Coordinates of C-alpha atoms and ligand atoms in Angstrom, one line a residue:
Chain D
M1 CA 76.1 106.6 85.9
A2 CA 77.1 104.6 87.7
L3 CA 80.6 103.0 89.2
L4 CA 79.7 99.2 88.6
E5 CA 77.3 98.1 86.2
I6 CA 76.8 94.5 85.2
A7 CA 74.4 93.5 82.5
N8 CA 72.8 89.4 81.6
V9 CA 76.3 87.7 83.2
E10 CA 76.1 84.2 82.8
A11 CA 78.4 81.7 84.5
S12 CA 79.0 78.4 84.8
Y13 CA 81.5 75.9 86.9
G14 CA 81.7 72.5 83.9
A15 CA 78.3 71.5 83.9
V16 CA 76.9 73.8 87.4
Q17 CA 75.8 76.9 85.7
A18 CA 75.9 79.6 88.5
L19 CA 75.0 82.6 87.7
R20 CA 71.5 82.9 85.1
G21 CA 71.6 86.0 84.0
I22 CA 72.0 88.5 86.8
T23 CA 71.9 92.6 85.7
L24 CA 73.2 95.3 88.5
K25 CA 74.5 98.5 89.3
V26 CA 76.2 100.1 92.1
E27 CA 76.7 104.3 92.4
A28 CA 79.5 105.3 93.0
G29 CA 79.6 106.1 97.7
A30 CA 76.7 103.8 97.6
I31 CA 77.1 100.6 100.0
V32 CA 74.4 98.5 98.3
A33 CA 74.2 94.6 100.0
L34 CA 73.6 91.3 97.8
L35 CA 71.4 88.8 99.4
G36 CA 70.1 85.3 99.2
A37 CA 70.5 81.5 100.6
N38 CA 72.9 78.9 100.2
G39 CA 74.0 78.1 96.7
A40 CA 72.3 81.4 95.6
G41 CA 75.1 82.0 93.5
K42 CA 76.3 86.0 95.7
T43 CA 80.2 84.7 95.3
S44 CA 79.6 83.9 92.1
V45 CA 78.7 87.1 91.2
L46 CA 81.6 89.3 92.7
K47 CA 84.0 86.3 91.2
T48 CA 82.8 87.2 88.1
I49 CA 83.0 91.1 88.1
S50 CA 87.3 90.4 89.9
G51 CA 87.3 88.8 86.4
I52 CA 88.2 85.5 89.2
V53 CA 85.6 83.5 86.7
D54 CA 84.7 84.3 83.4
P55 CA 81.4 84.8 82.9
R56 CA 80.2 83.1 80.0
R57 CA 77.3 85.6 78.6
G58 CA 76.7 89.2 79.6
S59 CA 79.2 92.1 80.4
V60 CA 81.0 93.8 83.7
R61 CA 81.7 98.0 83.2
F62 CA 83.8 99.2 85.9
D63 CA 83.8 103.3 85.4
G64 CA 82.6 103.2 82.7
K65 CA 85.1 100.5 80.9
D66 CA 84.2 97.3 79.5
I67 CA 86.6 94.8 82.0
T68 CA 84.3 91.6 81.1
G69 CA 87.1 88.8 81.9
M70 CA 89.5 91.0 82.2
E71 CA 92.8 89.6 85.2
P72 CA 92.2 90.2 88.3
D73 CA 95.4 91.8 88.6
R74 CA 94.8 94.4 85.9
L75 CA 91.3 95.2 88.6
V76 CA 93.0 95.3 91.4
G77 CA 95.3 98.1 89.4
L78 CA 91.9 100.0 87.8
G79 CA 90.3 100.5 92.1
M80 CA 88.6 96.9 92.7
S81 CA 89.5 95.3 96.1
H82 CA 88.0 91.9 96.9
V83 CA 87.6 90.6 100.0
P84 CA 86.7 86.3 99.2
E85 CA 85.0 84.0 100.5
G86 CA 86.9 82.5 103.3
R87 CA 89.4 85.4 103.6
E88 CA 92.5 84.1 101.8
I89 CA 95.1 85.6 103.5
F90 CA 98.9 84.5 103.2
R91 CA 98.4 81.8 106.4
L92 CA 102.5 81.6 106.5
R93 CA 103.7 85.0 106.0
T94 CA 103.2 88.1 109.0
V95 CA 100.3 89.8 109.2
H96 CA 102.5 93.1 108.4
E97 CA 103.7 91.7 105.2
N98 CA 99.7 90.5 104.1
L99 CA 98.9 94.3 104.2
I100 CA 102.5 95.4 102.2
L101 CA 101.2 92.4 100.3
G102 CA 98.0 94.2 99.8
A103 CA 100.3 97.5 98.3
Y104 CA 101.6 95.4 95.7
R105 CA 100.3 97.0 92.1
R106 CA 101.3 100.9 94.6
N107 CA 105.5 101.5 94.9
D108 CA 104.6 105.1 97.2
S109 CA 106.4 103.4 100.1
A110 CA 105.9 106.4 102.3
A111 CA 101.5 106.0 101.9
I112 CA 101.4 102.8 102.8
A113 CA 103.3 103.1 105.4
S114 CA 101.2 105.5 106.7
D115 CA 98.2 103.8 105.2
I116 CA 99.5 100.3 107.5
E117 CA 99.1 103.1 110.5
R118 CA 95.9 103.6 109.6
M119 CA 94.7 100.0 109.6
Y120 CA 96.1 99.5 112.6
S121 CA 93.8 102.7 113.4
Y122 CA 90.9 101.0 111.7
F123 CA 92.1 97.4 114.2
P124 CA 94.4 97.3 117.0
I125 CA 94.7 94.1 117.4
L126 CA 96.1 93.8 114.3
R127 CA 99.4 96.1 115.8
E128 CA 99.7 93.9 118.0
R129 CA 99.9 91.2 116.4
Q130 CA 101.7 92.1 113.2
R131 CA 104.9 90.2 113.6
Q132 CA 103.1 87.3 113.4
R133 CA 102.2 84.8 111.1
A134 CA 98.0 85.4 109.7
G135 CA 97.9 81.3 110.3
L136 CA 97.9 82.1 113.7
L137 CA 94.9 84.6 114.4
S138 CA 91.3 84.6 114.8
G139 CA 88.5 83.6 112.7
G140 CA 87.3 87.3 113.2
Q141 CA 91.5 88.5 112.9
Q142 CA 91.6 87.3 109.7
Q143 CA 88.5 88.8 108.7
M144 CA 89.7 92.3 109.4
L145 CA 93.2 91.1 108.2
A146 CA 91.4 90.0 104.6
I147 CA 89.1 94.1 104.3
S148 CA 92.3 95.6 106.0
R149 CA 94.5 93.6 102.6
A150 CA 91.5 94.7 100.3
L151 CA 91.8 98.8 101.4
M152 CA 95.8 99.2 101.2
A153 CA 95.0 98.8 97.4
R154 CA 93.7 102.1 97.9
P155 CA 90.2 100.7 95.7
R156 CA 87.4 102.6 94.8
L157 CA 84.9 99.9 94.7
I158 CA 85.4 97.4 97.5
L159 CA 83.8 93.8 97.1
L160 CA 82.7 91.8 100.3
D161 CA 81.5 88.4 100.3
E162 CA 79.9 87.6 103.9
P163 CA 82.1 90.0 105.7
S164 CA 80.2 88.5 109.2
L165 CA 80.7 85.1 108.5
G166 CA 81.4 83.2 111.9
L167 CA 82.3 86.0 114.4
A168 CA 80.4 86.9 117.2
P169 CA 77.7 89.8 117.4
L170 CA 80.0 92.3 118.9
L171 CA 82.5 92.0 115.9
V172 CA 80.0 91.9 113.1
K173 CA 78.5 95.3 115.0
E174 CA 82.3 96.5 114.5
I175 CA 83.0 95.2 110.7
F176 CA 80.0 97.3 109.9
G177 CA 80.4 100.1 111.8
I178 CA 84.1 100.0 109.8
I179 CA 82.3 99.5 106.3
R180 CA 80.0 102.7 107.0
R181 CA 83.3 104.4 107.6
L182 CA 84.6 103.6 104.3
R183 CA 81.8 104.6 102.7
D184 CA 81.7 107.9 104.4
E185 CA 85.9 108.0 103.4
G186 CA 84.0 107.8 99.8
I187 CA 84.8 104.8 99.1
T188 CA 81.7 102.0 96.9
I189 CA 80.8 99.2 98.6
L190 CA 78.7 95.8 97.2
V191 CA 78.7 93.5 100.5
V192 CA 77.3 89.7 99.8
E193 CA 75.5 88.3 102.8
Q194 CA 73.1 86.6 104.8
N195 CA 73.3 88.5 107.9
A196 CA 70.4 90.1 106.0
N197 CA 69.3 92.5 109.4
M198 CA 72.9 94.1 109.1
A199 CA 73.7 94.4 105.7
L200 CA 69.9 96.3 104.8
D201 CA 70.7 98.2 108.4
V202 CA 73.5 99.8 106.2
A203 CA 72.8 99.8 102.9
D204 CA 71.7 102.4 100.9
Y205 CA 69.9 99.3 98.2
G206 CA 69.5 96.1 98.2
Y207 CA 69.1 93.0 95.3
I208 CA 67.9 89.3 96.8
M209 CA 69.0 86.3 94.4
E210 CA 67.9 83.2 94.2
V211 CA 69.7 80.1 91.8
G212 CA 71.6 82.5 89.8
R213 CA 68.5 85.1 89.4
I214 CA 67.9 88.6 91.0
V215 CA 64.3 88.4 92.2
L216 CA 64.2 91.6 93.7
E217 CA 65.5 94.7 94.1
D218 CA 64.8 98.6 96.2
S219 CA 66.3 100.4 98.3
A220 CA 67.1 98.9 101.7
E221 CA 64.3 101.1 103.8
A222 CA 61.8 99.5 101.1
L223 CA 63.2 95.9 101.2
R224 CA 63.3 95.9 105.5
N225 CA 59.7 96.6 105.3
N226 CA 58.9 94.3 102.2
P227 CA 56.7 91.4 104.0
T228 CA 58.6 88.4 101.9
V229 CA 62.0 89.9 102.8
R230 CA 61.3 90.4 106.5
E231 CA 59.2 87.1 106.3
F232 CA 61.8 85.1 104.6
Y233 CA 65.5 86.6 104.9
L234 CA 64.9 89.4 108.2
G235 CA 63.2 86.2 110.2
I236 CA 60.0 88.6 111.3
S237 CA 57.1 87.5 110.6
Q238 CA 53.8 90.1 110.0
E239 CA 53.5 89.7 113.3
G240 CA 56.2 90.8 114.3
T241 CA 57.4 87.6 116.2
E242 CA 60.4 85.6 115.3
T243 CA 59.2 82.8 112.4
Q244 CA 59.4 78.9 113.6
A245 CA 61.8 77.5 111.2
G246 CA 59.9 74.7 110.5
Q247 CA 57.3 76.7 109.0
R248 CA 58.6 78.6 106.4
W249 CA 58.5 76.2 104.3
K250 CA 55.0 76.4 104.7
R251 CA 54.9 79.8 102.6
K252 CA 55.0 81.3 99.2
K253 CA 57.3 83.8 98.7
Q254 CA 55.4 86.6 97.5
W255 CA 57.7 87.0 94.2
R256 CA 57.5 83.6 92.4
Chain S
M1 CA 142.3 60.5 105.2
N2 CA 143.2 62.7 101.9
E3 CA 141.6 60.3 99.8
F4 CA 138.9 60.6 102.0
F5 CA 138.7 64.8 101.9
Q6 CA 139.6 64.6 98.0
Q7 CA 136.4 62.3 97.2
L8 CA 134.4 64.4 100.1
I9 CA 135.0 67.7 98.0
S10 CA 134.1 66.0 94.2
G11 CA 130.8 64.2 96.0
T12 CA 129.7 67.9 97.3
A13 CA 130.6 69.4 93.8
V14 CA 128.5 66.6 92.5
G15 CA 125.7 67.6 94.8
C16 CA 125.6 70.9 94.3
V17 CA 124.2 70.2 91.0
Y18 CA 121.7 67.8 92.0
A19 CA 120.9 70.8 94.6
L20 CA 121.1 73.3 91.3
V21 CA 118.4 71.5 89.6
A22 CA 116.4 70.4 92.2
L23 CA 115.9 73.7 93.3
G24 CA 114.4 74.6 90.2
F25 CA 112.5 71.7 90.2
V26 CA 111.2 72.2 93.7
L27 CA 110.9 76.0 92.8
I28 CA 108.1 75.4 89.4
Y29 CA 106.2 72.5 91.6
K30 CA 105.9 75.2 94.9
A31 CA 104.4 77.7 92.7
T32 CA 102.5 75.9 89.4
D33 CA 101.5 72.1 90.5
V34 CA 103.6 71.1 87.9
V35 CA 106.2 68.3 88.4
N36 CA 108.6 68.5 85.4
F37 CA 109.6 65.3 85.0
A38 CA 111.8 67.0 82.1
H39 CA 113.8 69.6 84.8
G40 CA 117.5 67.7 83.7
E41 CA 116.7 67.5 80.1
V42 CA 116.3 70.9 80.2
M43 CA 119.8 71.0 82.8
M44 CA 121.0 69.5 79.6
I45 CA 119.7 71.8 76.4
G46 CA 121.3 74.7 79.3
A47 CA 124.9 72.6 79.1
F48 CA 124.9 72.2 74.6
L49 CA 124.0 76.1 74.4
G50 CA 127.0 76.8 76.9
L51 CA 129.3 74.2 75.0
T52 CA 127.5 76.1 71.4
F53 CA 128.9 79.5 72.6
I54 CA 132.2 78.5 73.9
D55 CA 133.8 76.1 72.0
T56 CA 131.8 75.9 68.5
L57 CA 130.7 80.0 68.6
H58 CA 134.4 80.4 70.4
F59 CA 132.8 83.5 73.4
P60 CA 135.0 84.0 76.0
Y61 CA 134.4 81.3 78.6
W62 CA 132.0 83.4 81.3
L63 CA 129.9 85.6 78.3
G64 CA 129.2 81.9 76.9
V65 CA 127.7 81.2 80.4
I66 CA 126.0 84.4 80.6
A67 CA 125.1 83.9 76.8
A68 CA 123.3 80.0 77.9
V69 CA 121.8 81.6 80.7
A70 CA 120.2 84.5 79.2
C71 CA 118.8 81.8 76.5
M72 CA 118.1 79.4 78.9
T73 CA 115.4 82.1 80.7
V74 CA 113.7 82.2 77.6
F75 CA 113.1 79.0 77.3
G76 CA 111.5 78.7 80.0
A77 CA 109.4 81.3 79.6
L78 CA 107.9 79.9 77.0
L79 CA 108.1 76.9 78.2
N80 CA 105.3 77.8 80.5
R81 CA 103.2 80.2 78.2
F82 CA 103.6 78.0 75.4
L83 CA 103.3 73.9 77.0
L84 CA 102.2 74.1 80.6
R85 CA 99.8 77.0 80.7
P86 CA 97.7 76.0 78.4
L87 CA 96.7 72.8 80.2
A88 CA 95.9 74.6 83.3
G89 CA 93.1 73.3 85.3
Q90 CA 93.7 70.0 82.7
G91 CA 94.7 68.0 85.5
I92 CA 97.7 66.0 87.1
L93 CA 97.3 63.4 84.9
S94 CA 97.8 65.6 81.5
V95 CA 100.8 67.9 82.9
I96 CA 103.1 64.1 83.6
V97 CA 102.5 63.0 80.2
V98 CA 103.3 66.6 79.2
T99 CA 106.3 67.1 81.0
L100 CA 107.7 63.1 80.1
G101 CA 107.0 63.9 76.8
L102 CA 108.7 67.3 76.9
S103 CA 111.9 65.1 77.7
I104 CA 112.1 62.9 75.0
L105 CA 112.0 65.4 72.8
L106 CA 114.2 67.3 74.4
R107 CA 116.6 64.9 74.0
A108 CA 115.1 63.8 70.4
F109 CA 116.1 67.7 69.4
A110 CA 119.6 67.7 71.0
S111 CA 120.9 64.4 69.3
V112 CA 119.2 65.7 66.1
M113 CA 121.0 69.9 66.9
W114 CA 123.9 68.5 68.4
G115 CA 124.7 64.8 67.6
P116 CA 125.1 61.9 69.9
E117 CA 128.5 62.1 71.3
T118 CA 129.9 63.6 73.8
F119 CA 131.6 66.4 74.3
P120 CA 134.1 68.0 76.7
L121 CA 133.7 71.3 77.7
E122 CA 137.0 73.7 78.1
T123 CA 136.6 76.3 81.8
P124 CA 139.0 78.6 83.4
F125 CA 139.5 75.7 85.4
S126 CA 140.5 73.1 83.6
R127 CA 143.8 70.3 85.0
K128 CA 143.9 73.0 87.6
V129 CA 144.2 72.2 91.0
V130 CA 143.4 74.1 94.4
R131 CA 146.5 73.1 97.7
I132 CA 145.4 73.3 101.1
A133 CA 148.3 72.4 103.2
D134 CA 149.2 68.5 101.7
L135 CA 145.4 67.8 100.3
V136 CA 145.3 69.0 96.3
L137 CA 141.8 69.4 95.2
S138 CA 141.0 70.0 91.3
Q139 CA 139.7 73.7 90.7
E140 CA 136.9 72.8 89.1
H141 CA 135.2 71.0 92.4
V142 CA 136.2 73.9 94.1
A143 CA 134.6 76.7 91.3
I144 CA 131.4 74.5 91.2
I145 CA 131.0 74.4 95.0
V146 CA 131.8 78.3 95.2
L147 CA 129.9 79.5 92.8
T148 CA 126.7 77.2 94.2
V149 CA 127.6 79.2 97.5
L150 CA 127.1 82.4 95.9
L151 CA 123.9 82.0 93.3
V152 CA 121.9 80.2 96.5
A153 CA 122.9 82.9 98.2
A154 CA 121.6 85.8 95.4
L155 CA 118.6 83.4 95.0
Y156 CA 118.1 84.0 99.2
A157 CA 118.3 87.9 99.3
F158 CA 116.0 87.8 95.5
F159 CA 114.2 85.5 97.2
R160 CA 113.4 87.4 100.4
Y161 CA 113.6 91.2 99.5
S162 CA 112.9 91.7 96.0
R163 CA 108.9 92.9 95.0
L164 CA 109.1 89.8 92.0
G165 CA 110.6 87.6 95.1
I166 CA 108.4 88.4 97.3
A167 CA 105.5 87.8 94.3
M168 CA 106.9 84.3 93.4
Q169 CA 106.6 83.1 97.3
A170 CA 103.3 84.4 98.2
T171 CA 102.1 82.8 94.4
S172 CA 103.7 79.5 95.7
E173 CA 101.9 80.4 98.5
N174 CA 98.1 80.7 98.1
Q175 CA 97.5 81.5 94.1
L176 CA 94.0 82.5 94.9
A177 CA 95.3 84.8 97.2
A178 CA 98.0 86.9 94.8
Y179 CA 94.9 87.4 92.1
Y180 CA 92.8 89.0 95.3
V181 CA 96.2 91.7 96.0
G182 CA 96.9 91.9 92.5
I183 CA 100.1 90.0 91.5
P184 CA 100.1 88.8 87.4
V185 CA 99.5 85.1 88.7
N186 CA 100.6 83.5 84.6
R187 CA 103.5 86.3 84.2
V188 CA 104.7 85.1 87.4
H189 CA 104.5 81.3 86.6
S190 CA 106.8 82.6 83.7
M191 CA 109.3 84.1 85.5
I192 CA 110.0 81.2 88.2
W193 CA 109.9 79.3 84.7
A194 CA 112.6 81.4 83.8
L195 CA 114.5 81.3 86.8
G196 CA 114.1 77.7 87.4
A197 CA 115.5 76.5 83.7
A198 CA 117.8 79.2 84.3
I199 CA 119.3 77.5 87.0
A200 CA 119.4 74.4 85.7
G201 CA 121.4 75.7 82.4
I202 CA 123.8 76.7 85.5
A203 CA 124.4 73.4 86.6
G204 CA 123.7 71.8 83.0
I205 CA 128.0 73.9 82.4
M206 CA 128.6 73.5 86.1
L207 CA 128.4 69.2 84.9
A208 CA 129.7 70.2 81.4
P209 CA 133.6 69.8 82.4
I210 CA 132.7 66.7 85.5
S211 CA 131.0 64.6 83.2
F212 CA 130.8 65.6 79.4
V213 CA 128.3 67.2 77.5
Q214 CA 126.2 64.5 76.4
V215 CA 122.4 63.8 75.2
N216 CA 121.6 61.5 78.5
M217 CA 123.3 63.8 80.8
G218 CA 119.0 64.9 81.9
Y219 CA 119.9 61.4 83.7
V220 CA 120.7 63.9 86.9
G221 CA 116.9 64.5 86.9
L222 CA 117.3 61.2 88.0
K223 CA 119.1 62.4 91.0
A224 CA 117.4 65.5 91.4
F225 CA 114.1 63.9 92.5
P226 CA 115.0 61.7 95.6
A227 CA 117.4 64.9 96.2
A228 CA 113.8 67.2 96.2
V229 CA 112.0 64.3 98.2
L230 CA 115.1 63.5 100.1
G231 CA 114.5 67.0 101.7
G232 CA 111.1 67.2 101.7
F233 CA 109.2 67.9 97.8
G234 CA 108.5 71.3 98.6
S235 CA 111.4 73.0 101.0
I236 CA 113.5 74.9 99.2
P237 CA 116.4 74.7 101.5
G238 CA 115.2 70.2 101.3
A239 CA 116.5 70.7 97.7
I240 CA 120.1 72.0 98.4
V241 CA 120.5 69.9 101.3
G242 CA 119.1 67.0 100.4
G243 CA 120.7 67.7 96.8
I244 CA 124.3 67.6 98.4
I245 CA 123.7 64.9 100.5
I246 CA 122.6 62.4 97.7
G247 CA 126.9 63.8 96.4
V248 CA 128.3 63.0 98.8
V249 CA 127.0 59.7 99.9
E250 CA 127.0 58.3 96.4
S251 CA 131.0 59.3 96.3
M252 CA 131.3 57.7 99.7
A253 CA 129.8 54.9 98.6
V254 CA 132.6 54.4 95.3
L255 CA 135.8 54.3 98.7
Y256 CA 133.6 52.4 101.0
L257 CA 131.0 50.7 99.0
P258 CA 131.0 47.4 96.6
E259 CA 131.5 48.4 93.3
G260 CA 128.4 49.4 91.9
F261 CA 126.9 50.7 94.5
N262 CA 127.3 54.2 94.3
N263 CA 124.1 54.1 92.0
V264 CA 121.6 53.1 94.0
A265 CA 123.0 54.8 96.6
A266 CA 120.8 57.8 96.2
Y267 CA 118.0 55.4 96.3
L268 CA 119.1 53.6 99.4
L269 CA 119.2 56.5 101.3
L270 CA 116.2 58.0 100.3
L271 CA 114.0 54.8 101.4
I272 CA 115.7 54.9 104.8
V273 CA 114.8 58.3 105.5
L274 CA 111.5 57.9 104.1
M275 CA 111.1 55.1 106.4
V276 CA 112.7 57.6 109.6
R277 CA 111.2 60.2 108.1
P278 CA 108.0 60.0 105.4
Q279 CA 107.7 64.0 105.0
G280 CA 111.6 64.3 104.5
L281 CA 114.3 66.5 106.1
F282 CA 112.8 70.2 105.7
G283 CA 109.8 68.8 105.3
V284 CA 106.5 69.6 107.3
Q285 CA 103.6 67.1 107.2
T286 CA 100.8 68.2 105.7
K287 CA 97.6 68.8 106.3
R288 CA 94.4 68.8 104.4
R289 CA 92.8 72.2 104.8
V290 CA 89.5 72.0 105.0
Ligands
ATP1 N1 83.9 75.8 92.2 C1 82.7 75.4 92.0 N2 82.4 74.3 91.1 C2 81.7 73.7 91.0 N3 80.1 74.7 91.4 C3 80.1 75.6 92.2 C4 81.4 76.1 92.2 N4 81.9 77.4 93.2 C5 79.8 77.5 93.5 N5 79.2 76.1 92.2 C6 78.1 75.8 92.6 O1 77.7 77.1 92.1 C7 76.8 77.3 92.9 C8 76.7 79.0 93.3 O2 77.5 78.8 94.4 P1 78.3 80.3 94.7 O3 79.1 80.1 95.3 O4 78.1 82.1 94.3 O5 77.0 80.8 96.3 P2 76.8 81.7 97.0 O6 75.3 82.2 97.5 O7 77.4 82.3 97.1 O8 76.4 80.5 98.4 P3 76.4 80.6 99.7 O9 76.0 81.4 101.0 O10 76.8 79.4 100.5 O11 78.3 81.0 99.9 C9 76.1 76.4 93.9 O12 75.0 75.8 93.3 C10 77.8 75.9 94.2 O13 77.1 74.7 94.7
MG2 MG1 79.2 82.3 98.9

């Protein structure tokens, strides 16, 4: 049984329908990538899973349990952490206090302290900045803090919304290195990305979204070799050269 | 000189009451984005509850205070649960209308329940004095100041060290982030209302021996509002300092300004401060997040 299963989920913001029937699942221990252009609805999928947005239709199951419409704080307790778009750290609190807050649902203080040490070993810069206000960190450091804060809850499933957004290439590599390492430690990961190259590189399985629907799903390897995906998401044309941005509109996506 | 000091102490005492009402008001505003125009009336209900327990039901004074404050805690949480939470996402205007409506409702309720008269409330400090050298101070005033200091210290420790206090601050700073780390935001909001109402209840009971218990005592809220603005709307230390300054300025106005000025002194002071420092004494210039 999959750790996370969502079926026929629809969600709207007022009159704007963001999700038009999404079905996907994430097997325990896997890294699953959710790809798509701006506004496709990727963030909305994650928010619906973590309880920030209530779906209008459909169901969300986590670990065999129906969690549709459940409050986000309870989901954290069940073992799901969300690293949101925009990071949403506590800017006025220190790095250390942010990590402590990440463990809000736990009360094993010795283990919390050793987990904080573990985060500092993943991201040594956070140790250096531990007494500083989180708002003073650079964008990349804030992303590291957001990931660490989510891990402080000791999740079984972690939802990552564009972890590479706005980061220097070296840092992107580092973040994806951590993602691999987390999977090796047994954490299941659903990652939303625009950097499809990186995402399909680490992922086991991938879904591609367009305007509120899933249009393609396959193993990451098959997606990497799919000509349409190569052209539209990996920026590689048939001949193996970079596609000119201006040419994109001329070609038809093959799943239409 | 003695007259000055006596006036200073009585002004500080009244200012402490303003400060506590403003504090609850700011707590609620910061955490839940609700400007509670009924906070003065919430205080008034606290005073009437104190009167009921102590005078009508003959509870010993401190037991009566505790009972009244306990009721206020529940009252605050219920207000949030049944009045404000259903309005989530409805926009600022409906919230304003509802809290203004609540203030009228509470006044009407109090006049039906307890009547329009003014009631005195005996306290262990009534008609007693504290002598320091040749200074004679009312024990009532000194007690208010001491109690306020203790209460503020307790609140400081609560917000600094307790899990719930830290969760309240985190929720005030970034509600979405609070959800993401697993803080039960709705419950925390109810607790903040409970705390705000309890503090207002204490303020009402402290004010009772000075101004009598009466349906219109909620107009103190009209002083707590400038106190909060003066301190820099949204700053808790600011609300406390703002309240005390307004209390002192009012009582000094009685002494040094023509009659009638004491009632508008708070607003005059507010206008002057805001002209010089638009963000208030403790406020930070707000930057919009991009
Ligand atoms: N709070 C909101 N209110 C109204 N509409 C929204 C809101 N959030 C998202 N939308 C709309 O829902 C649709 C899906 O948005 P969503 O943020 O889920 O897309 P996304 O795939 O994450 O995009 P991006 O890559 O830009 O992050 C978009 O059309 C967007 O305009
Ligand atoms: Mg997004």
